[in-house]
Structures are given as structure tokens and as C-alpha cells.
CSV table of C-alpha atoms in Angstrom, one decimal:
chain,number,residue,atom,x,y,z
F,272,UNK,CA,132.6,39.4,127.7
F,273,UNK,CA,135.2,38.5,130.3
F,274,UNK,CA,136.3,40.9,133.0
F,275,UNK,CA,139.6,42.8,132.6
F,276,UNK,CA,142.7,40.8,133.4
F,277,UNK,CA,144.8,41.7,136.4
F,278,UNK,CA,147.9,42.2,134.3
F,279,UNK,CA,146.0,44.7,132.2
F,280,UNK,CA,144.6,46.7,135.1
F,281,UNK,CA,148.1,46.7,136.7
F,282,UNK,CA,149.5,48.3,133.6
F,283,UNK,CA,146.8,50.9,133.6
F,284,UNK,CA,147.4,51.7,137.3
F,285,UNK,CA,151.1,52.1,136.5
F,286,UNK,CA,150.3,54.7,133.8
F,287,UNK,CA,148.0,57.0,135.8
F,288,UNK,CA,148.7,56.1,139.5
F,289,UNK,CA,146.6,54.0,141.9
F,290,UNK,CA,144.2,56.8,142.8
F,291,UNK,CA,143.2,57.5,139.2
F,292,UNK,CA,141.9,54.0,138.4
F,293,UNK,CA,138.6,52.9,139.7
F,294,UNK,CA,137.2,49.4,139.7
F,295,UNK,CA,134.4,47.5,141.3
F,296,UNK,CA,132.7,49.3,144.2
F,297,UNK,CA,134.7,52.5,143.7
F,298,UNK,CA,132.9,53.0,140.3
F,299,UNK,CA,129.6,53.2,142.1
F,300,UNK,CA,130.8,56.4,143.7
F,301,UNK,CA,131.0,58.0,140.2
F,302,UNK,CA,128.0,59.9,138.8
F,303,UNK,CA,126.8,57.8,135.8
F,304,UNK,CA,125.0,60.8,134.2
F,305,UNK,CA,121.8,60.2,132.2
F,306,UNK,CA,122.2,56.3,132.0
F,307,UNK,CA,123.4,53.8,134.6
F,308,UNK,CA,124.6,51.7,131.8
F,309,UNK,CA,127.3,54.2,131.1
F,310,UNK,CA,129.4,52.6,133.9
F,311,UNK,CA,128.5,49.0,133.3
F,312,UNK,CA,132.2,48.3,132.4
F,313,UNK,CA,132.9,48.5,136.1
F,314,UNK,CA,136.4,50.1,135.4
F,315,UNK,CA,137.2,53.7,134.9
F,316,UNK,CA,140.6,55.4,134.3
F,317,UNK,CA,141.2,59.1,134.7
F,318,UNK,CA,144.3,60.2,132.8
F,319,UNK,CA,145.7,63.7,133.5
F,320,UNK,CA,147.7,64.3,130.3
F,321,UNK,CA,147.6,63.6,126.6
F,322,UNK,CA,150.6,61.3,127.1
F,323,UNK,CA,148.8,59.3,129.6
F,324,UNK,CA,145.8,58.9,127.3
F,325,UNK,CA,148.2,57.7,124.5
F,326,UNK,CA,149.8,55.2,126.9
F,327,UNK,CA,146.3,53.9,127.9
F,328,UNK,CA,145.2,53.5,124.3
F,329,UNK,CA,148.4,51.6,123.5
F,330,UNK,CA,147.8,49.4,126.5
F,331,UNK,CA,144.2,48.7,125.4
F,332,UNK,CA,145.4,47.8,121.9
F,333,UNK,CA,148.0,45.5,123.2
F,334,UNK,CA,145.5,43.6,125.3
F,335,UNK,CA,142.6,43.9,122.9
F,336,UNK,CA,140.5,45.9,125.4
F,337,UNK,CA,137.8,48.2,124.0
F,338,UNK,CA,137.8,51.8,125.2
F,339,UNK,CA,134.8,54.0,125.8
F,340,UNK,CA,135.6,57.7,126.3
F,341,UNK,CA,133.4,59.8,128.7
F,342,UNK,CA,133.0,63.5,129.1
F,343,UNK,CA,130.1,64.9,131.2
F,344,UNK,CA,127.9,61.8,130.5
F,345,UNK,CA,125.0,64.1,129.3
F,346,UNK,CA,124.5,62.4,125.9
F,347,UNK,CA,121.0,61.3,125.1
F,348,UNK,CA,121.7,58.5,122.5
F,349,UNK,CA,123.8,56.0,124.4
F,350,UNK,CA,127.2,57.2,123.1
F,351,UNK,CA,128.8,56.5,126.5
F,352,UNK,CA,127.3,53.1,127.2
F,353,UNK,CA,129.8,50.5,128.3
F,354,UNK,CA,129.9,46.9,129.3
F,355,UNK,CA,132.0,44.3,131.1
F,356,UNK,CA,135.4,43.8,129.5
F,357,UNK,CA,135.6,47.4,128.3
F,358,UNK,CA,137.5,50.3,129.9
F,359,UNK,CA,135.9,53.7,130.4
F,360,UNK,CA,138.3,56.6,130.0
F,361,UNK,CA,137.0,59.7,131.8
F,362,UNK,CA,138.3,63.1,130.8
F,363,UNK,CA,137.4,64.6,134.2
F,364,UNK,CA,141.1,65.4,135.0
F,365,UNK,CA,141.8,66.9,131.6
F,366,UNK,CA,140.1,70.1,132.9
F,367,UNK,CA,142.5,72.9,132.3
F,368,UNK,CA,142.1,76.0,130.2
F,369,UNK,CA,145.5,76.2,128.6
F,370,UNK,CA,145.2,79.5,126.7
F,371,UNK,CA,142.7,82.2,126.5
F,372,UNK,CA,143.6,85.3,124.5
F,373,UNK,CA,141.2,88.2,124.2
F,374,UNK,CA,143.1,89.6,121.3
F,375,UNK,CA,142.9,86.4,119.3
F,376,UNK,CA,139.5,85.6,120.6
F,377,UNK,CA,140.6,82.0,121.0
F,378,UNK,CA,140.7,79.5,123.9
F,379,UNK,CA,142.7,76.3,123.9
F,380,UNK,CA,141.2,73.9,126.4
F,381,UNK,CA,141.5,70.3,127.5
F,382,UNK,CA,138.7,67.9,126.7
F,383,UNK,CA,137.3,67.7,130.2
F,384,UNK,CA,136.7,71.5,130.6
F,385,UNK,CA,132.9,72.1,131.0
F,386,UNK,CA,131.1,74.5,128.7
F,387,UNK,CA,130.2,76.6,131.8
F,388,UNK,CA,133.8,76.8,132.9
F,389,UNK,CA,134.8,78.1,129.5
F,390,UNK,CA,131.9,80.5,129.5
F,391,UNK,CA,132.9,82.0,132.8
F,392,UNK,CA,136.5,82.3,131.9
F,393,UNK,CA,135.7,83.9,128.5
F,394,UNK,CA,133.2,86.3,130.2
F,395,UNK,CA,136.0,87.9,132.2
F,396,UNK,CA,137.1,89.3,128.8
F,397,UNK,CA,133.6,89.9,127.6
F,398,UNK,CA,133.8,87.0,125.3
F,399,UNK,CA,131.7,83.8,124.9
F,400,UNK,CA,132.2,80.4,123.1
F,401,UNK,CA,129.4,81.1,120.6
F,402,UNK,CA,127.5,77.9,121.7
F,403,UNK,CA,125.2,77.3,124.6
F,404,UNK,CA,123.3,74.3,126.0
F,405,UNK,CA,121.0,73.7,129.0
F,406,UNK,CA,123.5,71.1,130.3
F,407,UNK,CA,126.3,73.7,130.3
F,408,UNK,CA,127.3,72.8,133.8
F,409,UNK,CA,128.3,69.2,133.0
F,410,UNK,CA,128.7,69.0,129.3
F,411,UNK,CA,132.4,69.1,128.3
F,412,UNK,CA,134.1,70.7,125.4
F,413,UNK,CA,135.5,67.3,124.4
F,414,UNK,CA,132.1,65.6,124.5
F,415,UNK,CA,130.5,68.5,122.6
F,416,UNK,CA,133.2,68.2,120.0
F,417,UNK,CA,132.7,64.4,119.7
F,418,UNK,CA,129.0,64.8,119.2
F,419,UNK,CA,129.1,68.0,117.1
F,420,UNK,CA,126.7,69.7,119.6
F,421,UNK,CA,124.4,72.4,118.4
F,422,UNK,CA,122.4,74.3,120.9
F,423,UNK,CA,120.7,77.7,121.2
F,424,UNK,CA,123.0,79.8,119.1
F,425,UNK,CA,123.6,77.6,116.1
F,426,UNK,CA,121.6,79.8,113.7
F,427,UNK,CA,124.0,82.6,114.4
F,428,UNK,CA,127.4,81.1,115.2
F,429,UNK,CA,127.1,77.5,113.8
F,430,UNK,CA,127.4,74.2,115.5
F,431,UNK,CA,130.4,72.9,117.4
F,432,UNK,CA,132.2,72.0,114.1
F,433,UNK,CA,132.1,75.7,113.2
F,434,UNK,CA,133.5,76.8,116.6
F,435,UNK,CA,136.7,74.6,116.4
F,436,UNK,CA,139.9,76.0,114.9
F,437,UNK,CA,142.1,73.0,115.8
F,438,UNK,CA,142.3,70.0,118.0
F,439,UNK,CA,144.5,67.2,119.4
F,440,UNK,CA,143.4,63.6,119.5
F,441,UNK,CA,145.0,60.2,120.4
F,442,UNK,CA,144.5,57.7,117.5
F,443,UNK,CA,143.6,54.0,117.9
F,444,UNK,CA,147.3,53.0,117.7
F,445,UNK,CA,148.3,55.4,120.5
F,446,UNK,CA,149.9,58.0,118.3
F,447,UNK,CA,149.0,61.7,118.8
F,448,UNK,CA,147.4,63.8,116.1
F,449,UNK,CA,148.1,67.4,117.0
F,450,UNK,CA,146.8,70.3,115.0
F,451,UNK,CA,146.0,73.1,117.5
F,452,UNK,CA,145.7,75.8,114.9
F,453,UNK,CA,144.4,79.1,116.4
F,454,UNK,CA,143.6,80.9,113.1
F,455,UNK,CA,140.4,81.0,111.0
F,456,UNK,CA,142.2,80.9,107.6
F,457,UNK,CA,143.9,77.6,107.1
F,458,UNK,CA,143.9,75.8,103.7
F,459,UNK,CA,147.0,73.7,104.3
F,460,UNK,CA,145.8,70.4,103.0
F,461,UNK,CA,143.1,68.1,104.3
F,462,UNK,CA,141.3,69.6,107.3
F,463,UNK,CA,141.5,66.4,109.3
F,464,UNK,CA,140.1,67.7,112.5
F,465,UNK,CA,136.6,67.3,111.1
F,466,UNK,CA,137.1,63.5,111.1
F,467,UNK,CA,137.0,63.6,114.9
F,468,UNK,CA,134.2,66.2,115.2
F,469,UNK,CA,130.9,64.2,115.4
F,470,UNK,CA,132.7,60.8,115.4
F,471,UNK,CA,131.7,60.2,119.1
F,472,UNK,CA,135.0,58.7,120.1
F,473,UNK,CA,135.0,56.0,117.4
F,474,UNK,CA,138.1,57.4,115.5
F,475,UNK,CA,140.2,58.8,118.3
F,476,UNK,CA,140.2,60.3,121.8
F,477,UNK,CA,140.0,64.1,121.7
F,478,UNK,CA,142.3,65.6,124.3
F,479,UNK,CA,142.6,69.4,123.4
F,480,UNK,CA,140.5,71.8,121.4
F,481,UNK,CA,141.1,75.3,120.1
F,482,UNK,CA,137.8,77.1,120.3
F,483,UNK,CA,136.9,80.3,118.5
F,484,UNK,CA,135.3,83.0,120.9
F,485,UNK,CA,132.8,85.7,120.1
F,486,UNK,CA,132.2,89.2,121.6
F,487,UNK,CA,129.7,89.0,124.4
F,488,UNK,CA,127.0,91.7,124.3
F,489,UNK,CA,126.8,94.2,127.1
F,490,UNK,CA,123.1,93.7,127.5
F,491,UNK,CA,120.3,91.3,126.5
F,492,UNK,CA,116.5,91.4,126.5
F,493,UNK,CA,114.1,88.5,126.3
F,494,UNK,CA,110.4,88.3,125.3
F,495,UNK,CA,108.0,85.4,125.2
F,496,UNK,CA,105.5,85.5,122.4
F,497,UNK,CA,102.3,83.4,122.2
F,498,UNK,CA,101.5,82.7,118.6
F,499,UNK,CA,98.7,81.1,116.5
F,500,UNK,CA,100.9,78.9,114.3
F,501,UNK,CA,104.3,77.7,113.2
F,502,UNK,CA,104.2,80.1,110.3
F,503,UNK,CA,103.5,83.0,112.6
F,504,UNK,CA,106.4,81.9,114.8
F,505,UNK,CA,108.7,81.8,111.8
F,506,UNK,CA,107.6,85.2,110.7
F,507,UNK,CA,108.4,86.5,114.2
F,508,UNK,CA,111.8,85.0,114.0
F,509,UNK,CA,112.4,86.8,110.7
F,510,UNK,CA,111.4,90.1,112.4
F,511,UNK,CA,113.9,89.3,115.1
F,512,UNK,CA,116.6,88.7,112.5
F,513,UNK,CA,115.7,92.0,110.9
F,514,UNK,CA,115.8,93.9,114.2
F,515,UNK,CA,116.5,97.7,113.9
F,516,UNK,CA,118.5,97.6,117.1
F,517,UNK,CA,120.5,94.7,118.5
F,518,UNK,CA,120.9,91.2,117.1
F,519,UNK,CA,119.0,88.0,117.5
F,520,UNK,CA,120.6,85.7,120.0
F,521,UNK,CA,118.0,83.0,120.5
F,522,UNK,CA,114.7,81.9,119.1
F,523,UNK,CA,113.3,78.9,121.0
F,524,UNK,CA,109.9,77.5,120.2
F,525,UNK,CA,107.8,75.7,122.9
F,526,UNK,CA,104.7,74.0,121.6
F,527,UNK,CA,101.5,74.0,123.7
F,528,UNK,CA,101.8,70.6,125.6
F,529,UNK,CA,105.3,71.2,126.7
F,530,UNK,CA,104.5,74.8,127.6
F,531,UNK,CA,101.6,73.7,129.8
F,532,UNK,CA,103.8,71.2,131.6
F,533,UNK,CA,106.6,73.6,132.5
F,534,UNK,CA,104.4,76.7,133.2
F,535,UNK,CA,102.2,74.8,135.5
F,536,UNK,CA,105.0,73.1,137.3
F,537,UNK,CA,106.8,76.5,137.9
F,538,UNK,CA,103.5,78.3,138.5
F,539,UNK,CA,104.3,80.8,135.8
F,540,UNK,CA,101.8,83.2,134.5
F,541,UNK,CA,101.7,86.8,133.3
F,542,UNK,CA,98.9,89.3,132.9
F,543,UNK,CA,97.4,89.4,129.4
F,544,UNK,CA,99.4,86.3,128.4
F,545,UNK,CA,97.1,83.5,127.2
F,546,UNK,CA,98.4,80.1,128.0
F,547,UNK,CA,96.7,78.2,125.2
F,548,UNK,CA,98.6,79.4,122.2
F,549,UNK,CA,99.6,76.6,119.8
F,550,UNK,CA,103.2,77.9,119.7
F,551,UNK,CA,105.2,80.0,122.2
F,552,UNK,CA,108.4,81.6,121.1
F,553,UNK,CA,111.2,82.7,123.4
F,554,UNK,CA,113.3,85.3,121.8
F,555,UNK,CA,116.4,87.1,123.0
F,556,UNK,CA,118.2,90.1,121.5
F,557,UNK,CA,121.7,91.2,122.4
F,558,UNK,CA,123.2,94.7,122.2
F,559,UNK,CA,124.6,97.6,124.1
F,560,UNK,CA,121.7,99.0,126.0
F,561,UNK,CA,119.0,96.9,127.8
F,562,UNK,CA,116.3,99.5,127.7
F,563,UNK,CA,116.8,100.0,123.9
F,564,UNK,CA,116.6,96.3,123.4
F,565,UNK,CA,113.4,96.1,125.4
F,566,UNK,CA,112.0,98.9,123.2
F,567,UNK,CA,113.0,97.0,120.1
F,568,UNK,CA,111.2,93.9,121.3
F,569,UNK,CA,108.1,96.0,121.9
F,570,UNK,CA,108.3,97.3,118.4
F,571,UNK,CA,108.6,93.8,117.0
F,572,UNK,CA,105.5,92.9,119.0
F,573,UNK,CA,103.6,95.8,117.4
F,574,UNK,CA,104.7,94.7,113.9
F,575,UNK,CA,103.7,91.1,114.6
F,576,UNK,CA,100.3,92.0,116.0
F,577,UNK,CA,99.5,93.9,112.8
F,578,UNK,CA,99.1,90.6,111.0
F,579,UNK,CA,98.6,88.3,114.0
F,580,UNK,CA,96.2,90.2,116.3
F,581,UNK,CA,95.8,87.2,118.7
F,582,UNK,CA,99.5,87.3,119.7
F,583,UNK,CA,100.4,87.6,123.4
F,584,UNK,CA,103.7,88.8,124.7
F,585,UNK,CA,105.6,89.4,127.9
F,586,UNK,CA,108.9,91.1,128.1
F,587,UNK,CA,111.4,90.3,130.9
F,588,UNK,CA,112.4,93.5,132.8
F,589,UNK,CA,114.8,91.9,135.2
F,590,UNK,CA,117.3,89.1,135.3
F,591,UNK,CA,114.9,87.1,137.5
F,592,UNK,CA,112.1,87.4,135.0
F,593,UNK,CA,114.4,86.4,132.2
F,594,UNK,CA,115.5,83.3,134.1
F,595,UNK,CA,111.9,82.4,134.8
F,596,UNK,CA,111.1,82.6,131.0
F,597,UNK,CA,114.1,80.4,130.1
F,598,UNK,CA,113.2,77.9,132.7
F,599,UNK,CA,110.0,77.3,130.7
F,600,UNK,CA,112.1,76.1,127.8
F,601,UNK,CA,115.1,74.4,129.5
F,602,UNK,CA,113.5,72.3,132.2
F,603,UNK,CA,113.1,69.2,130.0
F,604,UNK,CA,113.7,66.9,133.0
F,605,UNK,CA,110.1,67.4,133.9
F,606,UNK,CA,109.1,65.3,130.9
F,607,UNK,CA,111.3,62.3,132.0
F,608,UNK,CA,110.1,62.5,135.6
F,609,UNK,CA,106.5,62.2,134.4
F,610,UNK,CA,107.4,59.6,131.6
F,611,UNK,CA,110.6,57.7,132.6
F,612,UNK,CA,112.5,56.6,129.5
F,613,UNK,CA,110.2,58.5,127.2
F,614,UNK,CA,111.4,58.0,123.6
F,615,UNK,CA,112.9,61.3,122.3
F,616,UNK,CA,113.8,62.4,118.8
F,617,UNK,CA,116.1,65.2,117.5
F,618,UNK,CA,115.5,66.2,113.9
F,619,UNK,CA,116.4,69.1,111.7
F,620,UNK,CA,113.8,70.3,109.1
F,621,UNK,CA,114.3,73.1,106.5
F,622,UNK,CA,112.4,76.1,107.8
F,623,UNK,CA,110.0,76.2,104.9
F,624,UNK,CA,108.9,72.6,105.7
F,625,UNK,CA,108.6,72.8,109.5
F,626,UNK,CA,104.8,73.4,109.6
F,627,UNK,CA,103.9,70.7,107.0
F,628,UNK,CA,106.3,68.2,108.5
F,629,UNK,CA,104.9,68.6,112.0
F,630,UNK,CA,101.3,68.5,110.8
F,631,UNK,CA,102.0,65.2,109.0
F,632,UNK,CA,104.2,63.7,111.7
F,633,UNK,CA,101.8,64.4,114.6
F,634,UNK,CA,98.9,63.0,112.6
F,635,UNK,CA,100.8,59.8,111.9
F,636,UNK,CA,101.7,59.4,115.5
F,637,UNK,CA,98.0,59.8,116.5
F,638,UNK,CA,97.2,57.1,113.9
F,639,UNK,CA,99.7,54.7,115.7
F,640,UNK,CA,98.3,55.5,119.1
F,641,UNK,CA,95.4,57.9,119.8
F,642,UNK,CA,97.0,58.6,123.2
F,643,UNK,CA,100.2,60.0,121.7
F,644,UNK,CA,100.4,63.8,122.3
F,645,UNK,CA,104.1,64.5,122.1
F,646,UNK,CA,106.0,67.3,123.8
F,647,UNK,CA,107.6,69.4,121.0
F,648,UNK,CA,110.2,72.2,121.5
F,649,UNK,CA,113.3,73.3,119.7
F,650,UNK,CA,115.6,75.8,118.1
F,651,UNK,CA,113.2,77.3,115.6
F,652,UNK,CA,115.7,79.6,113.9
F,653,UNK,CA,117.6,76.6,112.5
F,654,UNK,CA,114.7,74.1,112.2
F,655,UNK,CA,115.9,71.8,115.0
F,656,UNK,CA,112.9,70.1,116.6
F,657,UNK,CA,112.9,67.9,119.7
F,658,UNK,CA,109.9,65.5,119.8
F,659,UNK,CA,109.4,63.5,123.0
F,660,UNK,CA,106.6,61.0,123.4
F,661,UNK,CA,104.2,61.3,126.3
F,662,UNK,CA,104.8,57.7,127.2
F,663,UNK,CA,107.1,55.7,129.4
F,664,UNK,CA,109.7,53.9,127.4
F,665,UNK,CA,108.9,50.5,128.8
F,666,UNK,CA,105.3,50.8,127.7
F,667,UNK,CA,106.1,50.9,124.0
F,668,UNK,CA,106.5,47.6,122.2
F,669,UNK,CA,109.3,47.1,119.7
F,670,UNK,CA,106.7,47.0,116.9
F,671,UNK,CA,105.2,50.3,118.0
F,672,UNK,CA,108.6,51.9,118.4
F,673,UNK,CA,109.5,50.9,114.9
F,674,UNK,CA,106.2,52.5,113.6
F,675,UNK,CA,107.1,55.7,115.6
F,676,UNK,CA,110.5,55.8,114.0
F,677,UNK,CA,108.9,55.5,110.6
F,678,UNK,CA,106.4,58.3,111.3
F,679,UNK,CA,109.1,60.7,112.6
F,680,UNK,CA,111.8,59.9,110.1
F,681,UNK,CA,109.7,59.5,106.9
F,682,UNK,CA,110.7,61.9,104.2
F,683,UNK,CA,113.2,63.8,106.2
F,684,UNK,CA,116.1,63.1,103.8
F,685,UNK,CA,114.0,64.0,100.8
F,686,UNK,CA,113.0,67.3,102.5
F,687,UNK,CA,116.7,68.1,102.9
F,688,UNK,CA,116.7,67.6,106.7
F,689,UNK,CA,118.5,65.3,109.1
F,690,UNK,CA,117.1,62.6,111.4
F,691,UNK,CA,119.9,63.5,113.9
F,692,UNK,CA,120.3,67.2,114.4
F,693,UNK,CA,122.6,67.6,117.4
F,694,UNK,CA,122.4,64.6,119.8
F,695,UNK,CA,124.5,62.3,117.6
F,696,UNK,CA,124.1,58.6,116.8
F,697,UNK,CA,125.5,56.7,119.8
F,698,UNK,CA,124.1,53.2,120.2
F,699,UNK,CA,120.5,54.3,120.0
F,700,UNK,CA,120.5,55.5,116.4
F,701,UNK,CA,122.9,53.0,114.7
F,702,UNK,CA,120.1,51.2,112.9
F,703,UNK,CA,118.5,54.5,111.8
F,704,UNK,CA,121.8,55.7,110.4
F,705,UNK,CA,122.2,52.5,108.4
F,706,UNK,CA,118.6,52.7,107.1
F,707,UNK,CA,118.5,56.4,106.3
F,708,UNK,CA,121.9,57.2,104.9
F,709,UNK,CA,123.1,57.1,101.3
F,710,UNK,CA,125.0,53.8,100.7
F,711,UNK,CA,128.1,55.6,99.5
F,712,UNK,CA,128.2,57.6,102.7
F,713,UNK,CA,128.0,54.5,104.8
F,714,UNK,CA,130.6,52.7,102.8
F,715,UNK,CA,133.0,55.6,103.1
F,716,UNK,CA,132.4,55.8,106.9
F,717,UNK,CA,133.2,52.1,107.2
F,718,UNK,CA,136.4,52.6,105.2
F,719,UNK,CA,137.5,55.5,107.4
F,720,UNK,CA,136.8,53.5,110.5
F,721,UNK,CA,138.7,50.5,109.2
F,722,UNK,CA,141.7,52.6,108.3
F,723,UNK,CA,141.9,54.4,111.7
F,724,UNK,CA,140.7,51.7,114.0
F,725,UNK,CA,140.8,48.3,112.3
F,726,UNK,CA,140.4,46.3,115.6
F,727,UNK,CA,137.3,48.4,116.3
F,728,UNK,CA,138.4,49.1,119.9
F,729,UNK,CA,137.3,52.7,120.1
F,730,UNK,CA,133.8,53.1,121.4
F,731,UNK,CA,132.5,49.8,119.9
F,732,UNK,CA,128.8,49.5,119.0
F,733,UNK,CA,128.4,53.2,118.5
F,734,UNK,CA,127.6,55.1,115.2
F,735,UNK,CA,128.3,52.2,112.8
F,736,UNK,CA,127.0,48.7,112.7
F,737,UNK,CA,129.7,46.2,113.1
F,738,UNK,CA,130.8,44.6,109.9
F,739,UNK,CA,131.0,40.8,110.1
F,740,UNK,CA,134.1,39.3,108.6
């Protein structure tokens, strides 16, 4: 593909100002995020208003230039990859919290606001967005909306789709779709905002979002359980959901190989806590009184040990101890430092099928390569599992990668699960979406894409396979 023409870049500079368009060596100064290829376009525009976004989209359409929208560049499936001849639109300057009302429990934010920035602003009113991710410091609300992000609290508050009351987006023709509804009850025709949630920038450029907020508990308490099986962990989650005091805020499972990696790296240990449990479960309760919450966790432990006597547990009695426990779950970068480019998978499995799915899946992976011993962790309360191979990506042949895909994805649809739980499709999972989705769903997706973006200029090569004319 050819480089951008000078007349096009001149128009873009005129829209946003000279300092808000980067090209060539200036792009190298920008953090590319998780993949250097995110900035392969070599041209980045940073609009500051919805109107500037609309003007840029119109300019791209007039010149036939594909547009790739970027948020925090934390995506793991290549949704932000770009190439020469395309233009990257960064939402970094769309970073304002426009409205935050504690009475409404609603915030209206621009797409480039980070999750952490919204969390901090909401916390001043003892509120929270009802969604949390380890990448909270760089993940943006616009990007999370575009990928329908899930995270730690999905079992309680839903995924990003359930947090959004309204949104604004620039369509492929440069027109502005604006429906910044701030109320929960709204049955006024088609709820079109959901077209853009999870579309990964292929149907429009999201510019503003109305986010529902939740009351933040006055106190939290966290425990780490060491358990003998997946079924024991699921039973413990149920005990947490049935807590006599407080409410369950998180239930994160850490299987043994990943636990060994993080606990050894951070030199974590605790008296009477065995480090060889098949499954470790990090559980957090929220409520009014920290001491009462800790007592409730101790009671849950007693109930669990009545049927699972080999269970270990350690309760965090300070903020520092709580942070240490969460680091065991959230420091996933350790995997990729040890295995650069390690293939990773993000699946959702109905809770009743998690144990049997993992038993079958891990056995199939061993049959492919006896050295495979994946790192497994995830949001156990909603069945979202992350499976990362203990292998450098470049060491896996295309044939072996295809066999791995088959082993991990086999029967997921029949089980009632999803091969992509919260990371999206991007460029990495396009073939899988085509292979694993119902034909009628794919046909309808293509019709929607054709209706809203016939030239296919918005984030090309992502989500859907190109249809040859």
C-alpha cells in the first residue's frame, strides 16, 4: 500500500493543527503499547473534539484512506494493528470527564479517558464504574467499549455492554450518531448503541460514553484459598456468593503453574499455606466493616474445610498484604517475559462444564506436544478462562498452532460458551470467528458492515474477513 499523499496529510493537519499530527520519526516517540505493529501506519492524528473526529473521517473517506482508531493500545488480539497507507486516530486528547453526578450515579466521559481516571474521579463520591481490569492505568473507556471488555466484576455488574447507558460515535460517512442517554430505562426504538459496543472500531469511532456507576463499599477483605480441584473452587465461589455478611466482589482462579511462576518471582509465601494446590482462588468481599468482612471470610473457610479438609487459606489483614495477593493474579507480564509472543486464549465456559472442559483441553494439548503445560487463570465466577501456552510464539509452527486452536476451541459452541470472552476478535481471531460462528450470524454481520461502512475504511482487516467482490 502506498504512503499517504501530501495533499491528504495537509488537510488532516489543517483539521487538528500541526502539533496534533505525527508522521515519520515523530511516531517513534509514541508508545506502541503491546505490539510495535500498532504504529506501522507511520501516521497518527490526535483530534481534540468529536467535530474534529468527524472531519477526519470525512477526509479519509474522500481520499480513500483507511482509519484505525487507538485507545490505550492494550488490546491482545491485534485490534489496533495498522500498516502503511492507513491513518491511526488516537483518542489520547479526548480525555475529559464531562459529567459525573453522584445523584444519578452516571458519568459521561470522552473516549480517551482511562479506566483509572474514571475510577479515581468516581471514588471521590464513593462510586465506581462497576468494571475493573489489571490494565486500568492505560485502558481507555472508548477502547473498553469497542472491545466489550469484561474484567474482574463481570459476574456481579456485567461486562462493558451492561455498564453503558448511551454513547456518541462518528459514522463512516462522517456523520455523528449521538445518543448520550443517562437513564437505565429506555425502550425508545432500536437500541443502536449496541452496534458499536464490541465492534472494535469497524462500524464507527466512539467519542463519548455515558457510564453507569455503582456504590463503592466502605471496606473490602481478601482471602487466598488453596483448593484441591475446580469443583472445590466453584463450591467456594458459591459460598462467597451466599456470604452472611458483605457481598462477593471478585473470585479469581489461579491454576498451579501460573501460581508457581508469580509466587516465586515475588517471593510470596505464608505460614500454613501449601504452594502445590491444583487451584488457588483469590476472593474479595465488600461491605461496611473490614473486621466483620475478615470474620466472614474465616467463616467461609471453616465451611469449606468441612468438606475439603486439605484446603489452605490466608487472609489479608492490611492493604499491603491485599496488594501482594492480587499481584499473584495480575502480573501476567511475567509469562510473556519468559515466553515472548506466547499464544494466549480467552474463552468462556458455562460453570458446570469448566472442570470437564479443562481436563479434556489440557489432555489434548499434551497430545499435541508433551512439553505443553499451559498457564491457566481467570474469572472463575463467570467461567472466563485465560490459557497461555508455555512456549515462545515463534517456536510454534502454523500446523501446530492450528492443532492448538482446535484443541482449545473444540466443542465450546456446543457447550454454550464462547471462544472469545473479553479480548475481542481483532486481526488475530478473524479466521476463528468465521469458522466457529453460525452462518446466519456472519451473514448479518457482513450486511451491517456493508450498510454502515461500504468502502470498508474503518479498521480494515479486523473482526470480519474481507468479502471479495
